[in-house]
Amino acid sequence: MHDSTSALDPVCLMQDLFVDPDARAGGVGAALIDWLRAETAARGWSALYWHTRETNYRARALDDKYTPHSGFLRYTLRE
């Protein structure tokens, strides 16, 4: 959870969504996103978002069912 300069209510960042390889393609990822989406609505958070590696096509196939890609790239500086 964090504040945002573009919303009055907190924003939820789903930091990591990892599904064990043996459980993939069984709906587990969608169930996790659906649960967090329901929590977002129940708690009145303004948005739910996450990052997915551009080359992770399998994950992006699921992500694209929820929302189109935002068009933003993430840049990180580490000191």
PDB file of N, CA, C and O in Angstrom:
ATOM      1  N   MET A   1       0.842  -1.172   0.000  1.00  0.00           N
ATOM      2  CA  MET A   1       0.000   0.000   0.000  1.00  0.00           C
ATOM      3  C   MET A   1       0.888   1.236   0.000  1.00  0.00           C
ATOM      4  O   MET A   1       1.909   1.266   0.682  1.00  0.00           O
ATOM      5  N   HIS A   2       0.445   2.233  -0.765  1.00  0.00           N
ATOM      6  CA  HIS A   2       1.155   3.508  -0.726  1.00  0.00           C
ATOM      7  C   HIS A   2       0.230   4.617  -1.195  1.00  0.00           C
ATOM      8  O   HIS A   2      -0.797   4.365  -1.829  1.00  0.00           O
ATOM      9  N   ASP A   3       0.616   5.823  -0.842  1.00  0.00           N
ATOM     10  CA  ASP A   3      -0.120   6.990  -1.303  1.00  0.00           C
ATOM     11  C   ASP A   3       0.271   7.277  -2.744  1.00  0.00           C
ATOM     12  O   ASP A   3       1.278   6.788  -3.248  1.00  0.00           O
ATOM     13  N   SER A   4      -0.567   8.080  -3.383  1.00  0.00           N
ATOM     14  CA  SER A   4      -0.319   8.440  -4.771  1.00  0.00           C
ATOM     15  C   SER A   4      -0.618   9.919  -4.959  1.00  0.00           C
ATOM     16  O   SER A   4      -1.529  10.457  -4.324  1.00  0.00           O
ATOM     17  N   THR A   5       0.122  10.559  -5.820  1.00  0.00           N
ATOM     18  CA  THR A   5      -0.141  11.965  -6.108  1.00  0.00           C
ATOM     19  C   THR A   5      -1.356  12.142  -7.020  1.00  0.00           C
ATOM     20  O   THR A   5      -1.834  13.257  -7.190  1.00  0.00           O
ATOM     21  N   SER A   6      -1.852  11.049  -7.578  1.00  0.00           N
ATOM     22  CA  SER A   6      -2.980  11.159  -8.508  1.00  0.00           C
ATOM     23  C   SER A   6      -4.269  10.543  -7.969  1.00  0.00           C
ATOM     24  O   SER A   6      -5.228  10.389  -8.718  1.00  0.00           O
ATOM     25  N   ALA A   7      -4.295  10.195  -6.675  1.00  0.00           N
ATOM     26  CA  ALA A   7      -5.498   9.592  -6.093  1.00  0.00           C
ATOM     27  C   ALA A   7      -5.589   9.971  -4.620  1.00  0.00           C
ATOM     28  O   ALA A   7      -4.571  10.118  -3.943  1.00  0.00           O
ATOM     29  N   LEU A   8      -6.805  10.118  -4.135  1.00  0.00           N
ATOM     30  CA  LEU A   8      -7.001  10.444  -2.726  1.00  0.00           C
ATOM     31  C   LEU A   8      -6.848   9.221  -1.829  1.00  0.00           C
ATOM     32  O   LEU A   8      -6.370   9.319  -0.707  1.00  0.00           O
ATOM     33  N   ASP A   9      -7.284   8.069  -2.314  1.00  0.00           N
ATOM     34  CA  ASP A   9      -7.217   6.841  -1.527  1.00  0.00           C
ATOM     35  C   ASP A   9      -5.929   6.088  -1.835  1.00  0.00           C
ATOM     36  O   ASP A   9      -5.342   6.251  -2.904  1.00  0.00           O
ATOM     37  N   PRO A  10      -5.489   5.227  -0.908  1.00  0.00           N
ATOM     38  CA  PRO A  10      -4.254   4.465  -1.133  1.00  0.00           C
ATOM     39  C   PRO A  10      -4.322   3.593  -2.389  1.00  0.00           C
ATOM     40  O   PRO A  10      -5.399   3.230  -2.866  1.00  0.00           O
ATOM     41  N   VAL A  11      -3.153   3.267  -2.872  1.00  0.00           N
ATOM     42  CA  VAL A  11      -2.972   2.430  -4.046  1.00  0.00           C
ATOM     43  C   VAL A  11      -2.291   1.141  -3.593  1.00  0.00           C
ATOM     44  O   VAL A  11      -1.410   1.167  -2.739  1.00  0.00           O
ATOM     45  N   CYS A  12      -2.699   0.011  -4.180  1.00  0.00           N
ATOM     46  CA  CYS A  12      -2.113  -1.281  -3.815  1.00  0.00           C
ATOM     47  C   CYS A  12      -1.177  -1.755  -4.925  1.00  0.00           C
ATOM     48  O   CYS A  12      -1.585  -1.901  -6.075  1.00  0.00           O
ATOM     49  N   LEU A  13       0.075  -1.976  -4.556  1.00  0.00           N
ATOM     50  CA  LEU A  13       1.058  -2.562  -5.463  1.00  0.00           C
ATOM     51  C   LEU A  13       1.194  -4.040  -5.131  1.00  0.00           C
ATOM     52  O   LEU A  13       1.553  -4.402  -4.013  1.00  0.00           O
ATOM     53  N   MET A  14       0.863  -4.889  -6.090  1.00  0.00           N
ATOM     54  CA  MET A  14       1.102  -6.315  -5.928  1.00  0.00           C
ATOM     55  C   MET A  14       2.571  -6.535  -6.286  1.00  0.00           C
ATOM     56  O   MET A  14       2.945  -6.515  -7.459  1.00  0.00           O
ATOM     57  N   GLN A  15       3.405  -6.692  -5.271  1.00  0.00           N
ATOM     58  CA  GLN A  15       4.849  -6.737  -5.465  1.00  0.00           C
ATOM     59  C   GLN A  15       5.290  -7.968  -6.260  1.00  0.00           C
ATOM     60  O   GLN A  15       6.056  -7.863  -7.190  1.00  0.00           O
ATOM     61  N   ASP A  16       4.824  -9.128  -5.871  1.00  0.00           N
ATOM     62  CA  ASP A  16       5.207 -10.362  -6.558  1.00  0.00           C
ATOM     63  C   ASP A  16       4.020 -11.306  -6.611  1.00  0.00           C
ATOM     64  O   ASP A  16       3.334 -11.498  -5.613  1.00  0.00           O
ATOM     65  N   LEU A  17       3.794 -11.874  -7.765  1.00  0.00           N
ATOM     66  CA  LEU A  17       2.802 -12.941  -7.913  1.00  0.00           C
ATOM     67  C   LEU A  17       3.572 -14.133  -8.457  1.00  0.00           C
ATOM     68  O   LEU A  17       4.015 -14.131  -9.608  1.00  0.00           O
ATOM     69  N   PHE A  18       3.790 -15.112  -7.607  1.00  0.00           N
ATOM     70  CA  PHE A  18       4.527 -16.302  -8.018  1.00  0.00           C
ATOM     71  C   PHE A  18       3.642 -17.512  -7.805  1.00  0.00           C
ATOM     72  O   PHE A  18       3.075 -17.688  -6.731  1.00  0.00           O
ATOM     73  N   VAL A  19       3.516 -18.319  -8.837  1.00  0.00           N
ATOM     74  CA  VAL A  19       2.769 -19.570  -8.755  1.00  0.00           C
ATOM     75  C   VAL A  19       3.768 -20.700  -8.990  1.00  0.00           C
ATOM     76  O   VAL A  19       4.523 -20.676  -9.974  1.00  0.00           O
ATOM     77  N   ASP A  20       3.768 -21.659  -8.110  1.00  0.00           N
ATOM     78  CA  ASP A  20       4.650 -22.815  -8.246  1.00  0.00           C
ATOM     79  C   ASP A  20       4.486 -23.408  -9.645  1.00  0.00           C
ATOM     80  O   ASP A  20       3.363 -23.552 -10.137  1.00  0.00           O
ATOM     81  N   PRO A  21       5.581 -23.751 -10.300  1.00  0.00           N
ATOM     82  CA  PRO A  21       5.482 -24.302 -11.658  1.00  0.00           C
ATOM     83  C   PRO A  21       4.527 -25.483 -11.786  1.00  0.00           C
ATOM     84  O   PRO A  21       3.852 -25.631 -12.809  1.00  0.00           O
ATOM     85  N   ASP A  22       4.425 -26.311 -10.761  1.00  0.00           N
ATOM     86  CA  ASP A  22       3.525 -27.468 -10.827  1.00  0.00           C
ATOM     87  C   ASP A  22       2.053 -27.069 -10.765  1.00  0.00           C
ATOM     88  O   ASP A  22       1.176 -27.869 -11.107  1.00  0.00           O
ATOM     89  N   ALA A  23       1.772 -25.838 -10.319  1.00  0.00           N
ATOM     90  CA  ALA A  23       0.383 -25.387 -10.186  1.00  0.00           C
ATOM     91  C   ALA A  23      -0.019 -24.405 -11.288  1.00  0.00           C
ATOM     92  O   ALA A  23      -1.167 -23.956 -11.325  1.00  0.00           O
ATOM     93  N   ARG A  24       0.887 -24.089 -12.176  1.00  0.00           N
ATOM     94  CA  ARG A  24       0.588 -23.116 -13.232  1.00  0.00           C
ATOM     95  C   ARG A  24      -0.418 -23.676 -14.230  1.00  0.00           C
ATOM     96  O   ARG A  24      -0.536 -24.876 -14.401  1.00  0.00           O
ATOM     97  N   ALA A  25      -1.128 -22.755 -14.870  1.00  0.00           N
ATOM     98  CA  ALA A  25      -2.148 -23.065 -15.883  1.00  0.00           C
ATOM     99  C   ALA A  25      -3.356 -23.758 -15.275  1.00  0.00           C
ATOM    100  O   ALA A  25      -4.152 -24.345 -15.991  1.00  0.00           O
ATOM    101  N   GLY A  26      -3.505 -23.646 -13.960  1.00  0.00           N
ATOM    102  CA  GLY A  26      -4.659 -24.243 -13.289  1.00  0.00           C
ATOM    103  C   GLY A  26      -5.601 -23.219 -12.688  1.00  0.00           C
ATOM    104  O   GLY A  26      -6.499 -23.576 -11.926  1.00  0.00           O
ATOM    105  N   GLY A  27      -5.369 -21.941 -12.987  1.00  0.00           N
ATOM    106  CA  GLY A  27      -6.256 -20.896 -12.478  1.00  0.00           C
ATOM    107  C   GLY A  27      -5.820 -20.268 -11.165  1.00  0.00           C
ATOM    108  O   GLY A  27      -6.510 -19.405 -10.636  1.00  0.00           O
ATOM    109  N   VAL A  28      -4.674 -20.689 -10.641  1.00  0.00           N
ATOM    110  CA  VAL A  28      -4.209 -20.155  -9.357  1.00  0.00           C
ATOM    111  C   VAL A  28      -3.874 -18.670  -9.462  1.00  0.00           C
ATOM    112  O   VAL A  28      -4.262 -17.870  -8.606  1.00  0.00           O
ATOM    113  N   GLY A  29      -3.161 -18.273 -10.498  1.00  0.00           N
ATOM    114  CA  GLY A  29      -2.814 -16.862 -10.682  1.00  0.00           C
ATOM    115  C   GLY A  29      -4.049 -15.993 -10.780  1.00  0.00           C
ATOM    116  O   GLY A  29      -4.142 -14.939 -10.148  1.00  0.00           O
ATOM    117  N   ALA A  30      -5.012 -16.418 -11.566  1.00  0.00           N
ATOM    118  CA  ALA A  30      -6.260 -15.662 -11.704  1.00  0.00           C
ATOM    119  C   ALA A  30      -7.002 -15.583 -10.374  1.00  0.00           C
ATOM    120  O   ALA A  30      -7.547 -14.533 -10.019  1.00  0.00           O
ATOM    121  N   ALA A  31      -7.002 -16.669  -9.613  1.00  0.00           N
ATOM    122  CA  ALA A  31      -7.675 -16.669  -8.309  1.00  0.00           C
ATOM    123  C   ALA A  31      -7.019 -15.668  -7.365  1.00  0.00           C
ATOM    124  O   ALA A  31      -7.707 -14.954  -6.621  1.00  0.00           O
ATOM    125  N   LEU A  32      -5.689 -15.596  -7.385  1.00  0.00           N
ATOM    126  CA  LEU A  32      -4.981 -14.640  -6.535  1.00  0.00           C
ATOM    127  C   LEU A  32      -5.285 -13.205  -6.939  1.00  0.00           C
ATOM    128  O   LEU A  32      -5.534 -12.346  -6.088  1.00  0.00           O
ATOM    129  N   ILE A  33      -5.266 -12.925  -8.237  1.00  0.00           N
ATOM    130  CA  ILE A  33      -5.590 -11.576  -8.708  1.00  0.00           C
ATOM    131  C   ILE A  33      -7.043 -11.234  -8.383  1.00  0.00           C
ATOM    132  O   ILE A  33      -7.342 -10.124  -7.926  1.00  0.00           O
ATOM    133  N   ASP A  34      -7.943 -12.175  -8.589  1.00  0.00           N
ATOM    134  CA  ASP A  34      -9.359 -11.929  -8.283  1.00  0.00           C
ATOM    135  C   ASP A  34      -9.566 -11.627  -6.805  1.00  0.00           C
ATOM    136  O   ASP A  34     -10.343 -10.743  -6.446  1.00  0.00           O
ATOM    137  N   TRP A  35      -8.853 -12.355  -5.938  1.00  0.00           N
ATOM    138  CA  TRP A  35      -8.979 -12.111  -4.498  1.00  0.00           C
ATOM    139  C   TRP A  35      -8.486 -10.711  -4.154  1.00  0.00           C
ATOM    140  O   TRP A  35      -9.152  -9.967  -3.436  1.00  0.00           O
ATOM    141  N   LEU A  36      -7.327 -10.341  -4.690  1.00  0.00           N
ATOM    142  CA  LEU A  36      -6.772  -9.023  -4.394  1.00  0.00           C
ATOM    143  C   LEU A  36      -7.620  -7.915  -5.005  1.00  0.00           C
ATOM    144  O   LEU A  36      -7.787  -6.843  -4.419  1.00  0.00           O
ATOM    145  N   ARG A  37      -8.216  -8.177  -6.140  1.00  0.00           N
ATOM    146  CA  ARG A  37      -9.128  -7.207  -6.757  1.00  0.00           C
ATOM    147  C   ARG A  37     -10.349  -6.984  -5.865  1.00  0.00           C
ATOM    148  O   ARG A  37     -10.787  -5.850  -5.676  1.00  0.00           O
ATOM    149  N   ALA A  38     -10.878  -8.044  -5.283  1.00  0.00           N
ATOM    150  CA  ALA A  38     -12.006  -7.928  -4.359  1.00  0.00           C
ATOM    151  C   ALA A  38     -11.600  -7.160  -3.098  1.00  0.00           C
ATOM    152  O   ALA A  38     -12.369  -6.345  -2.584  1.00  0.00           O
ATOM    153  N   GLU A  39     -10.392  -7.421  -2.595  1.00  0.00           N
ATOM    154  CA  GLU A  39      -9.884  -6.679  -1.429  1.00  0.00           C
ATOM    155  C   GLU A  39      -9.746  -5.196  -1.751  1.00  0.00           C
ATOM    156  O   GLU A  39     -10.046  -4.339  -0.923  1.00  0.00           O
ATOM    157  N   THR A  40      -9.281  -4.893  -2.946  1.00  0.00           N
ATOM    158  CA  THR A  40      -9.139  -3.501  -3.377  1.00  0.00           C
ATOM    159  C   THR A  40     -10.480  -2.795  -3.313  1.00  0.00           C
ATOM    160  O   THR A  40     -10.590  -1.683  -2.786  1.00  0.00           O
ATOM    161  N   ALA A  41     -11.519  -3.442  -3.820  1.00  0.00           N
ATOM    162  CA  ALA A  41     -12.860  -2.852  -3.783  1.00  0.00           C
ATOM    163  C   ALA A  41     -13.389  -2.763  -2.356  1.00  0.00           C
ATOM    164  O   ALA A  41     -13.939  -1.724  -1.951  1.00  0.00           O
ATOM    165  N   ALA A  42     -13.217  -3.822  -1.573  1.00  0.00           N
ATOM    166  CA  ALA A  42     -13.755  -3.856  -0.211  1.00  0.00           C
ATOM    167  C   ALA A  42     -13.099  -2.811   0.686  1.00  0.00           C
ATOM    168  O   ALA A  42     -13.748  -2.244   1.567  1.00  0.00           O
ATOM    169  N   ARG A  43     -11.830  -2.549   0.467  1.00  0.00           N
ATOM    170  CA  ARG A  43     -11.102  -1.610   1.325  1.00  0.00           C
ATOM    171  C   ARG A  43     -11.094  -0.182   0.789  1.00  0.00           C
ATOM    172  O   ARG A  43     -10.563   0.722   1.419  1.00  0.00           O
ATOM    173  N   GLY A  44     -11.656  -0.003  -0.386  1.00  0.00           N
ATOM    174  CA  GLY A  44     -11.744   1.342  -0.949  1.00  0.00           C
ATOM    175  C   GLY A  44     -10.438   1.889  -1.482  1.00  0.00           C
ATOM    176  O   GLY A  44     -10.257   3.101  -1.582  1.00  0.00           O
ATOM    177  N   TRP A  45      -9.506   0.997  -1.840  1.00  0.00           N
ATOM    178  CA  TRP A  45      -8.265   1.457  -2.432  1.00  0.00           C
ATOM    179  C   TRP A  45      -8.557   1.999  -3.825  1.00  0.00           C
ATOM    180  O   TRP A  45      -9.465   1.534  -4.515  1.00  0.00           O
ATOM    181  N   SER A  46      -7.805   2.964  -4.259  1.00  0.00           N
ATOM    182  CA  SER A  46      -8.102   3.599  -5.543  1.00  0.00           C
ATOM    183  C   SER A  46      -7.651   2.769  -6.735  1.00  0.00           C
ATOM    184  O   SER A  46      -8.207   2.914  -7.830  1.00  0.00           O
ATOM    185  N   ALA A  47      -6.666   1.912  -6.553  1.00  0.00           N
ATOM    186  CA  ALA A  47      -6.171   1.111  -7.679  1.00  0.00           C
ATOM    187  C   ALA A  47      -5.349  -0.065  -7.172  1.00  0.00           C
ATOM    188  O   ALA A  47      -4.850  -0.056  -6.048  1.00  0.00           O
ATOM    189  N   LEU A  48      -5.236  -1.040  -8.024  1.00  0.00           N
ATOM    190  CA  LEU A  48      -4.354  -2.193  -7.838  1.00  0.00           C
ATOM    191  C   LEU A  48      -3.474  -2.245  -9.077  1.00  0.00           C
ATOM    192  O   LEU A  48      -3.972  -2.140 -10.198  1.00  0.00           O
ATOM    193  N   TYR A  49      -2.172  -2.361  -8.880  1.00  0.00           N
ATOM    194  CA  TYR A  49      -1.290  -2.473 -10.046  1.00  0.00           C
ATOM    195  C   TYR A  49      -0.123  -3.390  -9.738  1.00  0.00           C
ATOM    196  O   TYR A  49       0.156  -3.721  -8.590  1.00  0.00           O
ATOM    197  N   TRP A  50       0.551  -3.819 -10.807  1.00  0.00           N
ATOM    198  CA  TRP A  50       1.706  -4.694 -10.685  1.00  0.00           C
ATOM    199  C   TRP A  50       2.575  -4.533 -11.915  1.00  0.00           C
ATOM    200  O   TRP A  50       2.154  -3.962 -12.916  1.00  0.00           O
ATOM    201  N   HIS A  51       3.796  -5.046 -11.813  1.00  0.00           N
ATOM    202  CA  HIS A  51       4.734  -5.035 -12.927  1.00  0.00           C
ATOM    203  C   HIS A  51       4.958  -6.469 -13.393  1.00  0.00           C
ATOM    204  O   HIS A  51       5.003  -7.384 -12.576  1.00  0.00           O
ATOM    205  N   THR A  52       5.100  -6.630 -14.680  1.00  0.00           N
ATOM    206  CA  THR A  52       5.410  -7.932 -15.260  1.00  0.00           C
ATOM    207  C   THR A  52       6.532  -7.740 -16.272  1.00  0.00           C
ATOM    208  O   THR A  52       6.489  -6.785 -17.059  1.00  0.00           O
ATOM    209  N   ARG A  53       7.492  -8.615 -16.225  1.00  0.00           N
ATOM    210  CA  ARG A  53       8.600  -8.512 -17.180  1.00  0.00           C
ATOM    211  C   ARG A  53       8.053  -8.579 -18.606  1.00  0.00           C
ATOM    212  O   ARG A  53       7.197  -9.398 -18.932  1.00  0.00           O
ATOM    213  N   GLU A  54       8.567  -7.707 -19.447  1.00  0.00           N
ATOM    214  CA  GLU A  54       8.100  -7.606 -20.830  1.00  0.00           C
ATOM    215  C   GLU A  54       8.174  -8.941 -21.567  1.00  0.00           C
ATOM    216  O   GLU A  54       7.308  -9.260 -22.379  1.00  0.00           O
ATOM    217  N   THR A  55       9.176  -9.742 -21.266  1.00  0.00           N
ATOM    218  CA  THR A  55       9.368 -11.012 -21.961  1.00  0.00           C
ATOM    219  C   THR A  55       8.642 -12.189 -21.308  1.00  0.00           C
ATOM    220  O   THR A  55       8.734 -13.306 -21.799  1.00  0.00           O
ATOM    221  N   ASN A  56       7.912 -11.935 -20.227  1.00  0.00           N
ATOM    222  CA  ASN A  56       7.172 -13.011 -19.550  1.00  0.00           C
ATOM    223  C   ASN A  56       5.796 -13.140 -20.216  1.00  0.00           C
ATOM    224  O   ASN A  56       4.776 -12.723 -19.688  1.00  0.00           O
ATOM    225  N   TYR A  57       5.789 -13.731 -21.386  1.00  0.00           N
ATOM    226  CA  TYR A  57       4.573 -13.791 -22.198  1.00  0.00           C
ATOM    227  C   TYR A  57       3.470 -14.616 -21.550  1.00  0.00           C
ATOM    228  O   TYR A  57       2.294 -14.308 -21.709  1.00  0.00           O
ATOM    229  N   ARG A  58       3.849 -15.626 -20.829  1.00  0.00           N
ATOM    230  CA  ARG A  58       2.831 -16.452 -20.172  1.00  0.00           C
ATOM    231  C   ARG A  58       2.076 -15.640 -19.114  1.00  0.00           C
ATOM    232  O   ARG A  58       0.856 -15.677 -19.053  1.00  0.00           O
ATOM    233  N   ALA A  59       2.815 -14.922 -18.282  1.00  0.00           N
ATOM    234  CA  ALA A  59       2.172 -14.077 -17.273  1.00  0.00           C
ATOM    235  C   ALA A  59       1.394 -12.948 -17.936  1.00  0.00           C
ATOM    236  O   ALA A  59       0.279 -12.614 -17.515  1.00  0.00           O
ATOM    237  N   ARG A  60       1.955 -12.368 -18.963  1.00  0.00           N
ATOM    238  CA  ARG A  60       1.277 -11.255 -19.638  1.00  0.00           C
ATOM    239  C   ARG A  60      -0.022 -11.697 -20.294  1.00  0.00           C
ATOM    240  O   ARG A  60      -0.970 -10.916 -20.399  1.00  0.00           O
ATOM    241  N   ALA A  61      -0.104 -12.943 -20.719  1.00  0.00           N
ATOM    242  CA  ALA A  61      -1.360 -13.444 -21.288  1.00  0.00           C
ATOM    243  C   ALA A  61      -2.468 -13.383 -20.242  1.00  0.00           C
ATOM    244  O   ALA A  61      -3.611 -13.035 -20.552  1.00  0.00           O
ATOM    245  N   LEU A  62      -2.138 -13.703 -18.992  1.00  0.00           N
ATOM    246  CA  LEU A  62      -3.116 -13.582 -17.901  1.00  0.00           C
ATOM    247  C   LEU A  62      -3.382 -12.116 -17.596  1.00  0.00           C
ATOM    248  O   LEU A  62      -4.537 -11.691 -17.502  1.00  0.00           O
ATOM    249  N   ASP A  63      -2.329 -11.321 -17.453  1.00  0.00           N
ATOM    250  CA  ASP A  63      -2.474  -9.901 -17.122  1.00  0.00           C
ATOM    251  C   ASP A  63      -3.364  -9.177 -18.128  1.00  0.00           C
ATOM    252  O   ASP A  63      -4.207  -8.357 -17.756  1.00  0.00           O
ATOM    253  N   ASP A  64      -3.172  -9.481 -19.400  1.00  0.00           N
ATOM    254  CA  ASP A  64      -3.939  -8.811 -20.461  1.00  0.00           C
ATOM    255  C   ASP A  64      -5.426  -9.115 -20.399  1.00  0.00           C
ATOM    256  O   ASP A  64      -6.232  -8.385 -20.982  1.00  0.00           O
ATOM    257  N   LYS A  65      -5.808 -10.176 -19.703  1.00  0.00           N
ATOM    258  CA  LYS A  65      -7.232 -10.475 -19.526  1.00  0.00           C
ATOM    259  C   LYS A  65      -7.882  -9.509 -18.536  1.00  0.00           C
ATOM    260  O   LYS A  65      -9.096  -9.353 -18.532  1.00  0.00           O
ATOM    261  N   TYR A  66      -7.066  -8.875 -17.707  1.00  0.00           N
ATOM    262  CA  TYR A  66      -7.584  -7.951 -16.697  1.00  0.00           C
ATOM    263  C   TYR A  66      -7.569  -6.503 -17.161  1.00  0.00           C
ATOM    264  O   TYR A  66      -8.495  -5.744 -16.870  1.00  0.00           O
ATOM    265  N   THR A  67      -6.519  -6.119 -17.838  1.00  0.00           N
ATOM    266  CA  THR A  67      -6.374  -4.720 -18.227  1.00  0.00           C
ATOM    267  C   THR A  67      -5.318  -4.604 -19.312  1.00  0.00           C
ATOM    268  O   THR A  67      -4.383  -5.406 -19.343  1.00  0.00           O
ATOM    269  N   PRO A  68      -5.436  -3.633 -20.192  1.00  0.00           N
ATOM    270  CA  PRO A  68      -4.386  -3.465 -21.192  1.00  0.00           C
ATOM    271  C   PRO A  68      -3.100  -2.950 -20.544  1.00  0.00           C
ATOM    272  O   PRO A  68      -3.127  -2.323 -19.482  1.00  0.00           O
ATOM    273  N   HIS A  69      -1.986  -3.197 -21.181  1.00  0.00           N
ATOM    274  CA  HIS A  69      -0.692  -2.704 -20.727  1.00  0.00           C
ATOM    275  C   HIS A  69      -0.748  -1.186 -20.619  1.00  0.00           C
ATOM    276  O   HIS A  69      -1.324  -0.514 -21.470  1.00  0.00           O
ATOM    277  N   SER A  70      -0.145  -0.641 -19.580  1.00  0.00           N
ATOM    278  CA  SER A  70      -0.212   0.801 -19.335  1.00  0.00           C
ATOM    279  C   SER A  70       0.656   1.614 -20.284  1.00  0.00           C
ATOM    280  O   SER A  70       0.468   2.826 -20.402  1.00  0.00           O
ATOM    281  N   GLY A  71       1.612   0.977 -20.928  1.00  0.00           N
ATOM    282  CA  GLY A  71       2.490   1.710 -21.827  1.00  0.00           C
ATOM    283  C   GLY A  71       3.713   2.300 -21.148  1.00  0.00           C
ATOM    284  O   GLY A  71       4.561   2.888 -21.802  1.00  0.00           O
ATOM    285  N   PHE A  72       3.817   2.157 -19.835  1.00  0.00           N
ATOM    286  CA  PHE A  72       4.956   2.693 -19.106  1.00  0.00           C
ATOM    287  C   PHE A  72       6.034   1.632 -18.920  1.00  0.00           C
ATOM    288  O   PHE A  72       5.732   0.460 -18.732  1.00  0.00           O
ATOM    289  N   LEU A  73       7.267   2.069 -18.941  1.00  0.00           N
ATOM    290  CA  LEU A  73       8.402   1.227 -18.620  1.00  0.00           C
ATOM    291  C   LEU A  73       8.943   1.683 -17.277  1.00  0.00           C
ATOM    292  O   LEU A  73       8.907   2.865 -16.960  1.00  0.00           O
ATOM    293  N   ARG A  74       9.471   0.768 -16.501  1.00  0.00           N
ATOM    294  CA  ARG A  74      10.005   1.103 -15.179  1.00  0.00           C
ATOM    295  C   ARG A  74      11.520   1.237 -15.267  1.00  0.00           C
ATOM    296  O   ARG A  74      12.200   0.379 -15.844  1.00  0.00           O
ATOM    297  N   TYR A  75      12.041   2.304 -14.689  1.00  0.00           N
ATOM    298  CA  TYR A  75      13.475   2.527 -14.605  1.00  0.00           C
ATOM    299  C   TYR A  75      13.858   2.599 -13.136  1.00  0.00           C
ATOM    300  O   TYR A  75      13.179   3.274 -12.356  1.00  0.00           O
ATOM    301  N   THR A  76      14.922   1.901 -12.755  1.00  0.00           N
ATOM    302  CA  THR A  76      15.338   1.847 -11.362  1.00  0.00           C
ATOM    303  C   THR A  76      16.813   2.182 -11.254  1.00  0.00           C
ATOM    304  O   THR A  76      17.637   1.576 -11.943  1.00  0.00           O
ATOM    305  N   LEU A  77      17.135   3.129 -10.391  1.00  0.00           N
ATOM    306  CA  LEU A  77      18.523   3.446 -10.069  1.00  0.00           C
ATOM    307  C   LEU A  77      18.832   2.873  -8.698  1.00  0.00           C
ATOM    308  O   LEU A  77      18.072   3.061  -7.757  1.00  0.00           O
ATOM    309  N   ARG A  78      19.934   2.215  -8.587  1.00  0.00           N
ATOM    310  CA  ARG A  78      20.370   1.687  -7.286  1.00  0.00           C
ATOM    311  C   ARG A  78      21.737   2.296  -6.979  1.00  0.00           C
ATOM    312  O   ARG A  78      22.616   2.334  -7.830  1.00  0.00           O
ATOM    313  N   GLU A  79      21.896   2.760  -5.779  1.00  0.00           N
ATOM    314  CA  GLU A  79      23.163   3.385  -5.354  1.00  0.00           C
ATOM    315  C   GLU A  79      23.989   2.388  -4.580  1.00  0.00           C
ATOM    316  O   GLU A  79      23.520   1.566  -3.910  1.00  0.00           O
TER     317      GLU A  79
END
